[in-house]
Coordinates of C-alpha atoms (C1' of nucleotides) in Angstrom, one line a residue:
Chain A
X803 CA 66.1 5.0 -59.0
X804 CA 63.8 5.5 -62.0
X805 CA 60.8 3.3 -62.5
X806 CA 61.7 -0.1 -64.0
X807 CA 60.7 -0.6 -67.6
X808 CA 61.2 -3.0 -70.4
X809 CA 62.6 -2.2 -73.9
X810 CA 60.2 -0.8 -76.5
X811 CA 58.4 -3.6 -78.4
X812 CA 58.9 -6.3 -75.7
X813 CA 56.4 -7.6 -73.3
X814 CA 56.0 -9.4 -70.0
X815 CA 53.5 -12.3 -69.9
X816 CA 51.3 -12.9 -66.9
X817 CA 50.3 -16.4 -65.7
X818 CA 46.9 -16.0 -67.5
X819 CA 48.6 -14.9 -70.7
X820 CA 51.1 -17.8 -70.5
X821 CA 48.2 -20.3 -70.2
X822 CA 46.8 -18.9 -73.4
X823 CA 50.2 -18.7 -75.1
X824 CA 51.0 -22.2 -74.2
X825 CA 47.6 -23.3 -75.6
X826 CA 48.7 -21.9 -79.0
X827 CA 52.2 -23.3 -78.8
X828 CA 50.9 -26.7 -77.7
X829 CA 48.3 -26.8 -80.5
X830 CA 50.9 -26.0 -83.2
X831 CA 53.4 -28.4 -81.7
X832 CA 51.0 -31.2 -81.7
X833 CA 50.0 -30.7 -85.3
X834 CA 53.7 -30.5 -86.4
X835 CA 54.4 -33.7 -84.5
X836 CA 51.4 -35.4 -86.1
X837 CA 53.0 -34.8 -89.5
X838 CA 56.3 -36.3 -88.5
X839 CA 58.2 -33.1 -87.9
X840 CA 60.9 -33.1 -85.2
X841 CA 61.9 -30.3 -83.0
X842 CA 65.3 -28.5 -82.9
X843 CA 66.5 -25.3 -81.3
X844 CA 69.3 -23.0 -82.4
X845 CA 71.1 -20.3 -80.4
X846 CA 69.6 -16.9 -79.7
X847 CA 72.6 -15.3 -81.4
X848 CA 74.3 -16.2 -84.6
X849 CA 77.5 -14.9 -86.3
X850 CA 76.7 -11.9 -88.4
X851 CA 78.3 -13.7 -91.3
X852 CA 75.4 -16.2 -91.0
X853 CA 72.7 -13.5 -90.8
X854 CA 73.8 -10.6 -93.0
X855 CA 72.7 -10.3 -96.6
X856 CA 70.0 -13.0 -96.2
X857 CA 67.0 -10.7 -95.7
X858 CA 67.7 -7.9 -98.1
X859 CA 68.8 -4.4 -97.3
X860 CA 65.7 -3.8 -95.1
X861 CA 66.5 -6.9 -93.0
X862 CA 70.1 -5.9 -92.3
X863 CA 68.8 -2.6 -91.0
X864 CA 66.3 -4.3 -88.7
X865 CA 68.8 -6.7 -87.3
X866 CA 70.0 -6.4 -83.7
X867 CA 73.7 -6.5 -83.5
X868 CA 75.6 -7.5 -80.3
X869 CA 78.5 -5.4 -79.2
X870 CA 81.7 -7.5 -78.9
X871 CA 82.5 -8.3 -75.3
X872 CA 85.5 -6.4 -73.9
X873 CA 86.1 -2.7 -74.3
X874 CA 84.6 -1.6 -77.6
X875 CA 85.3 2.0 -76.8
X876 CA 89.0 1.2 -76.3
X877 CA 89.0 -0.5 -79.7
X878 CA 87.6 2.6 -81.3
X879 CA 90.3 4.8 -79.7
X880 CA 92.9 2.3 -80.7
X881 CA 92.0 1.9 -84.3
X882 CA 90.7 5.5 -84.7
X883 CA 88.5 6.7 -87.5
X884 CA 89.3 3.6 -89.6
X885 CA 87.6 1.4 -87.2
X886 CA 85.4 -1.3 -89.0
X887 CA 82.0 -2.4 -87.9
X888 CA 83.4 -5.9 -87.6
X889 CA 85.8 -4.6 -85.0
X890 CA 82.8 -3.7 -82.8
X891 CA 80.2 -6.4 -83.5
X892 CA 80.3 -9.8 -85.1
X893 CA 77.2 -11.4 -83.6
X894 CA 73.5 -10.7 -83.9
X895 CA 70.1 -11.8 -82.6
X896 CA 68.3 -14.2 -84.9
X897 CA 66.0 -12.4 -87.2
X898 CA 64.0 -15.5 -88.2
X899 CA 64.3 -19.3 -87.9
X900 CA 64.8 -20.2 -91.5
X901 CA 68.3 -19.0 -92.0
X902 CA 69.6 -20.5 -88.7
X903 CA 67.9 -23.7 -89.8
X904 CA 69.7 -23.6 -93.2
X905 CA 73.0 -23.2 -91.3
X906 CA 72.0 -26.0 -89.0
X907 CA 71.4 -28.3 -91.9
X908 CA 74.7 -27.6 -93.5
X909 CA 76.6 -28.1 -90.3
X910 CA 74.8 -31.4 -89.5
X911 CA 74.3 -32.7 -93.0
X912 CA 76.0 -36.0 -92.3
X913 CA 73.7 -36.8 -89.4
X914 CA 70.4 -35.8 -91.0
X915 CA 68.1 -38.2 -92.7
X916 CA 66.8 -36.4 -95.8
X917 CA 64.1 -35.3 -96.5
X918 CA 64.4 -33.6 -93.1
X919 CA 61.2 -32.5 -91.4
X920 CA 62.0 -30.1 -88.6
X921 CA 60.0 -27.7 -86.5
X922 CA 61.3 -24.9 -84.3
X923 CA 59.4 -22.7 -81.9
X924 CA 61.6 -19.8 -80.6
X925 CA 61.6 -16.1 -80.4
X926 CA 63.1 -13.8 -83.0
X927 CA 64.1 -10.1 -82.8
X928 CA 63.5 -7.3 -85.2
X929 CA 64.3 -3.6 -84.6
X930 CA 61.1 -2.6 -86.3
X931 CA 58.9 0.2 -85.1
X932 CA 56.3 -1.4 -82.9
X933 CA 52.6 -1.2 -83.6
X934 CA 49.6 -3.3 -82.9
X935 CA 50.5 -6.9 -83.9
X936 CA 54.1 -5.9 -84.5
X937 CA 56.6 -6.5 -81.8
X938 CA 60.4 -6.4 -81.5
X939 CA 60.5 -9.7 -79.8
X940 CA 58.1 -12.4 -81.0
X941 CA 57.8 -16.1 -81.4
X942 CA 57.8 -17.9 -84.7
X943 CA 56.7 -21.5 -85.1
X944 CA 58.4 -22.9 -88.1
X945 CA 57.9 -26.2 -89.9
X946 CA 60.2 -26.9 -92.9
X947 CA 61.0 -29.9 -95.1
X948 CA 64.4 -29.8 -96.6
X949 CA 65.8 -32.2 -99.2
X950 CA 62.7 -32.9 -101.3
X951 CA 61.4 -31.3 -104.4
X952 CA 58.0 -32.9 -104.2
X953 CA 55.0 -30.6 -104.2
X954 CA 53.4 -33.0 -101.7
X955 CA 55.4 -31.1 -99.1
X956 CA 53.6 -27.9 -100.0
X957 CA 50.3 -29.8 -99.7
X958 CA 51.4 -31.1 -96.3
X959 CA 52.1 -27.6 -95.1
X960 CA 48.8 -26.3 -96.4
X961 CA 47.0 -29.0 -94.6
X962 CA 49.0 -28.3 -91.4
X963 CA 47.8 -24.7 -91.7
X964 CA 44.2 -25.8 -92.0
X965 CA 44.6 -28.2 -89.0
X966 CA 46.1 -25.6 -86.8
X967 CA 43.6 -22.9 -87.4
X968 CA 40.7 -25.4 -87.2
X969 CA 41.9 -26.6 -83.8
X970 CA 42.4 -23.1 -82.6
X971 CA 39.0 -22.2 -84.2
X972 CA 40.4 -19.1 -85.9
X973 CA 38.9 -17.9 -89.2
X974 CA 41.6 -17.6 -91.9
X975 CA 42.3 -17.4 -95.6
X976 CA 45.4 -18.9 -97.3
X977 CA 46.9 -17.0 -100.2
X978 CA 49.0 -18.9 -102.6
X979 CA 51.4 -17.6 -105.2
X980 CA 54.5 -18.9 -107.1
X981 CA 57.7 -17.1 -107.6
X982 CA 58.0 -18.7 -111.1
X983 CA 54.7 -17.0 -112.1
X984 CA 56.1 -13.6 -111.0
X985 CA 59.4 -14.4 -112.9
X986 CA 57.3 -15.3 -116.0
X987 CA 55.4 -12.0 -115.8
X988 CA 58.6 -10.1 -115.6
X989 CA 60.0 -12.1 -118.5
X990 CA 57.0 -11.5 -120.7
X991 CA 57.1 -7.8 -120.3
X992 CA 60.9 -7.8 -120.5
X993 CA 61.7 -6.3 -117.2
X994 CA 63.0 -9.0 -114.9
X995 CA 64.4 -6.6 -112.3
X996 CA 61.0 -5.0 -111.8
X997 CA 59.2 -7.9 -110.2
X998 CA 58.9 -6.2 -106.8
X999 CA 57.8 -2.9 -108.2
X1000 CA 55.2 -4.6 -110.2
X1001 CA 53.7 -6.7 -107.4
X1002 CA 53.8 -3.8 -105.0
X1003 CA 51.9 -1.7 -107.5
X1004 CA 49.4 -4.4 -108.4
X1005 CA 48.7 -5.0 -104.8
X1006 CA 47.4 -1.5 -104.4
X1007 CA 44.6 -2.1 -107.0
X1008 CA 41.9 -2.3 -104.3
X1009 CA 43.1 0.8 -102.6
X1010 CA 43.9 3.2 -105.4
X1011 CA 42.3 1.8 -108.6
X1012 CA 43.5 0.8 -112.0
X1013 CA 44.6 4.2 -113.2
X1014 CA 46.7 5.0 -110.2
X1015 CA 48.3 1.5 -110.5
X1016 CA 49.3 2.2 -114.1
X1017 CA 50.6 5.6 -113.1
X1018 CA 52.8 4.0 -110.5
X1019 CA 54.1 1.5 -113.0
X1020 CA 54.9 4.2 -115.4
X1021 CA 56.8 6.1 -112.7
X1022 CA 58.8 2.9 -112.2
X1023 CA 60.0 3.2 -115.9
X1024 CA 57.7 0.5 -117.3
X1025 CA 56.8 1.1 -121.0
X1026 CA 53.2 1.6 -122.1
X1027 CA 53.4 -1.7 -124.0
X1028 CA 54.5 -3.5 -120.9
X1029 CA 51.7 -2.0 -118.9
X1030 CA 49.2 -2.9 -121.5
X1031 CA 50.4 -6.5 -121.4
X1032 CA 50.1 -6.4 -117.6
X1033 CA 46.5 -5.2 -117.6
X1034 CA 44.8 -8.6 -117.5
X1035 CA 47.1 -9.5 -114.7
X1036 CA 46.4 -6.4 -112.7
X1037 CA 42.7 -7.1 -113.1
X1038 CA 43.0 -10.8 -112.4
X1039 CA 39.8 -12.2 -110.8
X1040 CA 37.5 -15.1 -110.6
X1041 CA 38.1 -18.6 -109.3
X1042 CA 41.6 -20.0 -108.9
X1043 CA 41.2 -21.9 -112.1
X1044 CA 40.0 -18.8 -114.0
X1045 CA 43.0 -16.8 -112.7
X1046 CA 45.4 -19.6 -113.7
X1047 CA 43.8 -19.8 -117.2
X1048 CA 44.2 -16.1 -117.7
X1049 CA 47.8 -16.3 -116.5
X1050 CA 48.7 -19.2 -118.8
X1051 CA 47.4 -17.2 -121.7
X1052 CA 49.4 -14.1 -120.8
X1053 CA 52.5 -16.2 -120.0
X1054 CA 52.3 -18.7 -122.9
X1055 CA 55.7 -17.6 -124.2
X1056 CA 57.4 -18.0 -120.8
X1057 CA 58.6 -21.4 -119.9
X1058 CA 59.2 -20.5 -116.3
X1059 CA 55.9 -18.8 -116.0
X1060 CA 54.1 -21.9 -117.2
X1061 CA 56.1 -24.1 -114.9
X1062 CA 54.8 -21.9 -112.0
X1063 CA 51.2 -22.3 -113.1
X1064 CA 51.6 -26.0 -113.4
X1065 CA 53.1 -26.2 -109.9
X1066 CA 50.2 -24.2 -108.5
X1067 CA 47.6 -26.4 -110.3
X1068 CA 49.3 -29.5 -108.9
X1069 CA 49.3 -28.2 -105.4
X1070 CA 45.7 -27.1 -105.6
X1071 CA 44.4 -30.3 -107.0
X1072 CA 46.1 -32.4 -104.4
X1073 CA 44.9 -30.1 -101.7
X1074 CA 41.3 -30.3 -103.1
X1075 CA 41.4 -34.1 -102.7
X1076 CA 42.1 -33.6 -99.0
X1077 CA 39.6 -30.8 -98.5
X1078 CA 36.9 -31.2 -101.1
X1079 CA 34.5 -28.6 -99.9
X1080 CA 37.0 -26.2 -98.5
X1081 CA 37.7 -22.8 -100.1
X1082 CA 40.6 -22.0 -97.9
X1083 CA 43.2 -21.3 -100.6
X1084 CA 43.1 -18.4 -103.0
X1085 CA 45.6 -17.7 -105.7
X1086 CA 46.9 -14.2 -105.3
X1087 CA 49.7 -13.0 -107.5
X1088 CA 50.3 -9.9 -105.5
X1089 CA 51.8 -12.0 -102.7
X1090 CA 55.4 -11.1 -103.0
X1091 CA 57.0 -11.9 -99.6
X1092 CA 60.5 -13.3 -99.2
X1093 CA 61.5 -12.7 -102.8
X1094 CA 65.1 -12.7 -101.7
X1095 CA 65.0 -16.5 -101.4
X1096 CA 61.7 -18.0 -102.4
X1097 CA 61.8 -19.7 -105.7
X1098 CA 58.5 -21.6 -106.0
X1099 CA 55.4 -21.6 -103.9
X1100 CA 54.7 -18.6 -101.7
X1101 CA 52.2 -19.0 -98.9
X1102 CA 50.6 -16.5 -96.7
X1103 CA 47.7 -16.8 -94.2
X1104 CA 45.6 -13.9 -93.2
X1105 CA 43.3 -13.8 -90.2
X1106 CA 39.7 -13.7 -91.5
X1107 CA 37.5 -14.1 -88.5
X1108 CA 34.2 -12.4 -88.1
X1109 CA 34.8 -11.8 -84.4
X1110 CA 38.0 -9.9 -85.0
X1111 CA 39.1 -6.9 -87.0
X1112 CA 42.6 -8.3 -87.3
X1113 CA 43.4 -9.1 -90.9
X1114 CA 47.2 -9.1 -90.8
X1115 CA 49.4 -12.0 -91.7
X1116 CA 49.4 -14.8 -89.1
X1117 CA 51.5 -17.3 -91.0
X1118 CA 53.8 -17.2 -94.0
X1119 CA 56.1 -19.4 -96.0
X1120 CA 57.3 -20.8 -99.3
X1121 CA 59.8 -22.8 -101.2
X1122 CA 63.5 -22.0 -101.5
X1123 CA 65.4 -24.2 -104.0
X1124 CA 68.8 -23.4 -102.8
X1125 CA 68.8 -21.8 -99.3
X1126 CA 71.7 -23.9 -98.0
X1127 CA 73.7 -23.0 -101.1
X1128 CA 74.9 -19.8 -99.4
X1129 CA 76.4 -22.0 -96.6
X1130 CA 78.1 -24.4 -99.0
X1131 CA 75.5 -27.1 -99.6
X1132 CA 74.1 -26.5 -103.1
X1133 CA 71.0 -28.0 -104.7
X1134 CA 69.1 -28.8 -101.6
X1135 CA 65.5 -27.7 -101.9
X1136 CA 63.4 -26.7 -98.9
X1137 CA 59.9 -25.5 -98.2
X1138 CA 58.5 -24.2 -95.0
X1139 CA 55.9 -22.2 -93.1
X1140 CA 56.0 -20.0 -90.0
X1141 CA 53.2 -19.3 -87.6
X1142 CA 53.2 -16.0 -85.8
X1143 CA 52.1 -17.0 -82.4
X1144 CA 51.8 -13.5 -81.0
X1145 CA 49.5 -12.4 -83.7
X1146 CA 47.4 -15.5 -83.5
X1147 CA 47.1 -14.6 -79.8
X1148 CA 45.9 -11.1 -80.6
X1149 CA 43.3 -12.5 -83.0
X1150 CA 42.0 -15.1 -80.5
X1151 CA 42.0 -12.4 -77.8
X1152 CA 39.9 -10.0 -79.8
X1153 CA 37.6 -12.9 -81.0
X1154 CA 37.2 -14.1 -77.4
X1155 CA 38.3 -17.5 -78.7
X1156 CA 40.3 -18.8 -75.8
X1157 CA 39.0 -21.8 -73.9
X1158 CA 38.5 -21.6 -70.2
X1159 CA 41.7 -22.6 -68.4
X1160 CA 40.4 -22.3 -64.9
X1161 CA 40.8 -26.0 -64.3
X1162 CA 44.5 -26.0 -65.1
X1163 CA 45.6 -24.0 -62.0
X1164 CA 45.2 -24.7 -58.3
X1165 CA 42.0 -26.6 -57.4
X1166 CA 42.4 -27.0 -53.7
X1167 CA 43.8 -24.7 -51.0
X1168 CA 44.5 -25.8 -47.4
X1169 CA 43.9 -23.0 -45.0
X1170 CA 46.8 -22.7 -42.5
X1171 CA 45.7 -22.6 -38.9
X1172 CA 49.1 -23.0 -37.3
X1173 CA 52.2 -25.1 -37.2
X1174 CA 50.6 -28.5 -36.2
X1175 CA 47.7 -28.1 -38.6
X1176 CA 50.0 -27.1 -41.4
X1177 CA 52.1 -30.1 -40.9
X1178 CA 49.0 -32.3 -41.1
X1179 CA 47.8 -30.5 -44.2
X1180 CA 51.2 -30.9 -45.9
X1181 CA 50.8 -34.6 -45.7
X1182 CA 47.2 -34.5 -47.0
X1183 CA 48.4 -32.2 -49.8
X1184 CA 51.0 -34.7 -50.8
X1185 CA 48.3 -37.4 -51.2
X1186 CA 46.1 -34.9 -53.2
X1187 CA 49.0 -34.1 -55.5
X1188 CA 49.8 -37.8 -56.0
X1189 CA 46.1 -38.2 -56.9
X1190 CA 46.5 -35.5 -59.6
X1191 CA 44.7 -32.7 -57.8
X1192 CA 46.6 -29.3 -58.1
X1193 CA 47.0 -28.4 -54.4
X1194 CA 48.4 -25.6 -52.3
X1195 CA 48.9 -25.2 -48.6
X1196 CA 48.8 -21.6 -47.5
X1197 CA 52.3 -21.0 -46.2
X1198 CA 51.5 -18.6 -43.3
X1199 CA 49.0 -18.9 -40.5
X1200 CA 47.5 -15.6 -41.6
X1201 CA 44.0 -14.5 -40.8
X1202 CA 41.2 -16.5 -42.4
X1203 CA 40.0 -13.5 -44.3
X1204 CA 43.3 -13.1 -45.9
X1205 CA 43.6 -16.7 -46.8
X1206 CA 40.0 -16.9 -48.2
X1207 CA 40.6 -13.7 -50.2
X1208 CA 43.7 -15.3 -51.7
X1209 CA 41.7 -18.3 -52.8
X1210 CA 39.1 -16.1 -54.2
X1211 CA 41.5 -14.0 -56.2
X1212 CA 43.3 -17.0 -57.6
X1213 CA 39.9 -18.5 -58.4
X1214 CA 40.7 -21.7 -56.5
X1215 CA 37.4 -23.6 -56.5
X1216 CA 37.8 -25.5 -53.2
X1217 CA 39.2 -24.6 -49.8
X1218 CA 39.9 -27.2 -47.1
X1219 CA 39.6 -26.1 -43.5
X1220 CA 41.6 -28.4 -41.3
X1221 CA 41.8 -27.4 -37.6
X1222 CA 42.0 -29.4 -34.5
X1223 CA 38.4 -30.7 -34.8
X1224 CA 39.1 -32.1 -38.3
X1225 CA 42.4 -33.5 -37.2
X1226 CA 40.8 -35.6 -34.5
X1227 CA 37.7 -36.6 -36.4
X1228 CA 39.4 -37.2 -39.8
X1229 CA 36.6 -35.3 -41.5
X1230 CA 37.8 -32.4 -43.6
X1231 CA 35.7 -29.3 -44.0
X1232 CA 35.7 -28.5 -47.7
X1233 CA 34.2 -25.2 -48.9
X1234 CA 33.0 -24.9 -52.5
X1235 CA 34.0 -21.3 -53.3
X1236 CA 31.5 -21.0 -56.1
X1237 CA 28.4 -22.1 -54.3
X1238 CA 29.5 -21.3 -50.8
X1239 CA 28.4 -24.7 -49.6
X1240 CA 30.5 -26.6 -47.1
X1241 CA 30.8 -30.3 -46.7
X1242 CA 32.4 -32.7 -44.3
X1243 CA 34.5 -35.2 -46.3
X1244 CA 36.5 -38.1 -44.9
X1245 CA 40.2 -37.4 -45.5
X1246 CA 40.6 -40.5 -47.6
X1247 CA 37.8 -39.4 -50.0
X1248 CA 39.0 -35.8 -50.4
X1249 CA 40.6 -36.2 -53.9
X1250 CA 37.6 -38.1 -55.3
X1251 CA 35.3 -35.5 -53.8
X1252 CA 37.2 -32.7 -55.6
X1253 CA 37.4 -34.6 -58.9
X1254 CA 33.7 -35.4 -58.8
X1255 CA 32.6 -31.8 -58.1
X1256 CA 33.2 -29.5 -61.0
X1257 CA 33.2 -26.0 -59.9
Chain B
rG1044 C1' 64.0 5.0 -91.0
rU1045 C1' 59.9 9.2 -92.2
rG1046 C1' 55.4 11.7 -90.4
rA1047 C1' 51.7 12.2 -86.6
rU1048 C1' 50.1 10.9 -81.6
rU1049 C1' 50.1 9.6 -76.2
rG1050 C1' 52.1 9.9 -71.0
rU1051 C1' 48.7 12.6 -64.1
rA1052 C1' 48.0 7.1 -57.8
rG1053 C1' 48.6 -0.1 -58.8
rC1054 C1' 44.4 0.4 -63.0
rU1055 C1' 40.9 3.7 -65.9
rC1056 C1' 40.7 8.7 -66.2
rA1057 C1' 39.3 14.3 -64.5
rG1058 C1' 42.3 18.6 -63.7
rU1059 C1' 39.0 25.5 -66.4
rC1060 C1' 42.8 31.2 -68.9
rG1061 C1' 49.5 29.4 -66.3
rG1062 C1' 47.7 30.8 -59.9
rU1063 C1' 47.2 28.4 -52.9
rU1064 C1' 47.8 22.0 -50.2
rA1065 C1' 46.8 17.8 -57.8
rG1066 C1' 41.3 14.9 -57.6
rA1067 C1' 37.5 10.7 -58.6
rG1068 C1' 36.1 5.7 -59.4
rC1069 C1' 38.0 0.9 -59.0
rG1070 C1' 41.9 -1.6 -56.6
rC1071 C1' 45.0 -1.9 -52.0
rU1072 C1' 45.7 -2.0 -46.3
rA1073 C1' 43.2 -2.1 -41.6
rG1074 C1' 38.7 -2.4 -38.8
rA1075 C1' 33.2 -3.5 -38.1
rU1076 C1' 33.6 -9.9 -38.0
rU1077 C1' 39.5 -14.1 -32.9
rG1078 C1' 37.1 -20.7 -38.0
rU1079 C1' 35.0 -18.4 -43.5
rG1080 C1' 36.1 -14.9 -49.5
rG1081 C1' 32.5 -12.1 -52.7
rA1082 C1' 28.1 -7.6 -50.6
rU1083 C1' 27.8 -3.2 -47.3
rC1084 C1' 29.9 0.5 -44.0
rU1085 C1' 34.1 3.2 -41.6
rA1086 C1' 39.1 4.7 -41.6
rG1087 C1' 43.9 4.8 -43.9
rA1088 C1' 48.0 4.4 -47.2
rG1089 C1' 49.5 5.6 -52.0
rG1090 C1' 52.0 11.1 -56.7
rU1091 C1' 59.6 13.1 -58.9
rC1092 C1' 52.2 15.0 -63.0
rG1093 C1' 57.4 9.8 -68.0
rC1094 C1' 62.5 12.0 -67.7
rG1095 C1' 66.0 16.3 -68.5
rG1096 C1' 66.4 21.3 -69.6
rG1097 C1' 64.0 26.2 -70.6
rU1098 C1' 60.3 30.5 -70.3
rU1099 C1' 57.7 32.8 -66.0
rC1100 C1' 56.8 36.1 -59.8
rG1101 C1' 54.5 31.2 -60.4
rA1102 C1' 54.3 25.3 -64.9
rG1103 C1' 50.5 19.1 -64.5
rC1104 C1' 49.2 23.1 -68.3
rC1105 C1' 53.7 27.0 -72.6
rC1106 C1' 58.7 25.9 -75.4
rC1107 C1' 63.0 22.5 -76.6
rG1108 C1' 65.2 17.7 -76.2
rU1109 C1' 64.7 12.6 -74.8
rC1110 C1' 62.1 8.0 -73.6
rU1111 C1' 57.4 5.7 -74.0
rU1112 C1' 52.2 4.6 -76.2
rU1113 C1' 49.2 4.4 -80.4
rC1114 C1' 48.7 5.1 -85.7
rA1115 C1' 50.1 5.7 -91.0
rC1116 C1' 54.1 4.8 -94.7
rC1117 C1' 57.8 0.9 -95.5
rC1118 C1' 58.3 -4.0 -94.5
rC1119 C1' 56.7 -8.1 -92.1
rA1120 C1' 54.7 -13.0 -88.2

RNA sequence: GUGAUUGUAGCUCAGUCGGUUAGAGCGCUAGAUUGUGGAUCUAGAGGUCGCGGGUUCGAGCCCCGUCUUUCACCCCA
């Protein structure tokens, strides 16, 4: 037998880690609910026809495929070299929550009240190379509104982001872009198919400098004239309004580009009414995520906490005008965001930002002195639990030292010693494990004693 | 997917030029202490040196493969 192991990029979670993870999930869940979002779940696996082609070439490569049940090898032998992938696999693990949601909406369109606000907190799988903050199995926490074009939805989502990170007390920065602005840029320089190349190159400005960016654009077959037009965009800076002003000048001939600017202004001004002093949102035209389906706003949140070096993306999202179209329900617009719980965990961990959860586990342990005593304690424990005190009775009449050590390790703050003396007198000996003090407490007052003594 | 990097006790890590029986700290178990945890002392258990192959009289150490760790690119939460 070799040593047991888990697959690359996956993790076990200890009780302590789960307390912290649930804190994150519960916080996000409560904010979603507060905004009227309702929870759904979808299956771990989907048909490949649902998943494939939705995430671009890269996404298809990173998708986990499930071998058909039955004898795949026999199939290969039977069909020979002409065997098709679809003979071997027709299901895959979900790669994100948005595409399964779109499928869900199409399948349940007659039962859904639009605009539909749904949230979904489930793991997704990607066959990516693991690194810090990058896992092969991780949770996404999605909130989407589908069936409404209103930009107020974008504003809702932005304010959800602010609420979540305020509650978690994580420093953050929201980046906002608009696919229509990117389309406008491509239109103005006459190279619509080059949007991705352009944004990727511009994004490197801080790292490699203006000249190298131009060089890279040239290597992507952009004309010198186009690069000259792009220059004010590459060097875009200042306040959000200054950036948008520069953009509207460059994009004045592009209807779609101007539409994108108008949308962004509208979102920003509504947001500013809600958070007058806040500077959470920054317009950033290098944000080019999800270009395969985003059509309007593009949102990304980066960790920006002085206590943590983590600066990667902890939340992302955007608007897709026609996501359900590919499943046969055209012209339904959606907008959504997705929190990366695992990365938020990493940031909070590094920042030391988790609250103390010691009071959510066992508060009282009954030491087991033997059969009769244990039976008596079991009854007392039942009362304690009914009174809301998290209680355990040590299951074996092991040595005191062992039972005390157990309480110590589990950080159980109170230990009750109930032997024959206590059983006859009805006075329970309660030891405070932090101070070491011991008190005699009437059995009937035990729960109030525990509740009134914080330890 | 490309290029680096890591792996020795439960954990963190030593291990010289390739040379006898692979070590330490912490943790664990037992005792000192039969109704009292943490501190101290004593004793003890615990190893396929990631795995498989190769070179060598001899491999934890060198070579190849593989898995794993971390990192960069790419992409992303």
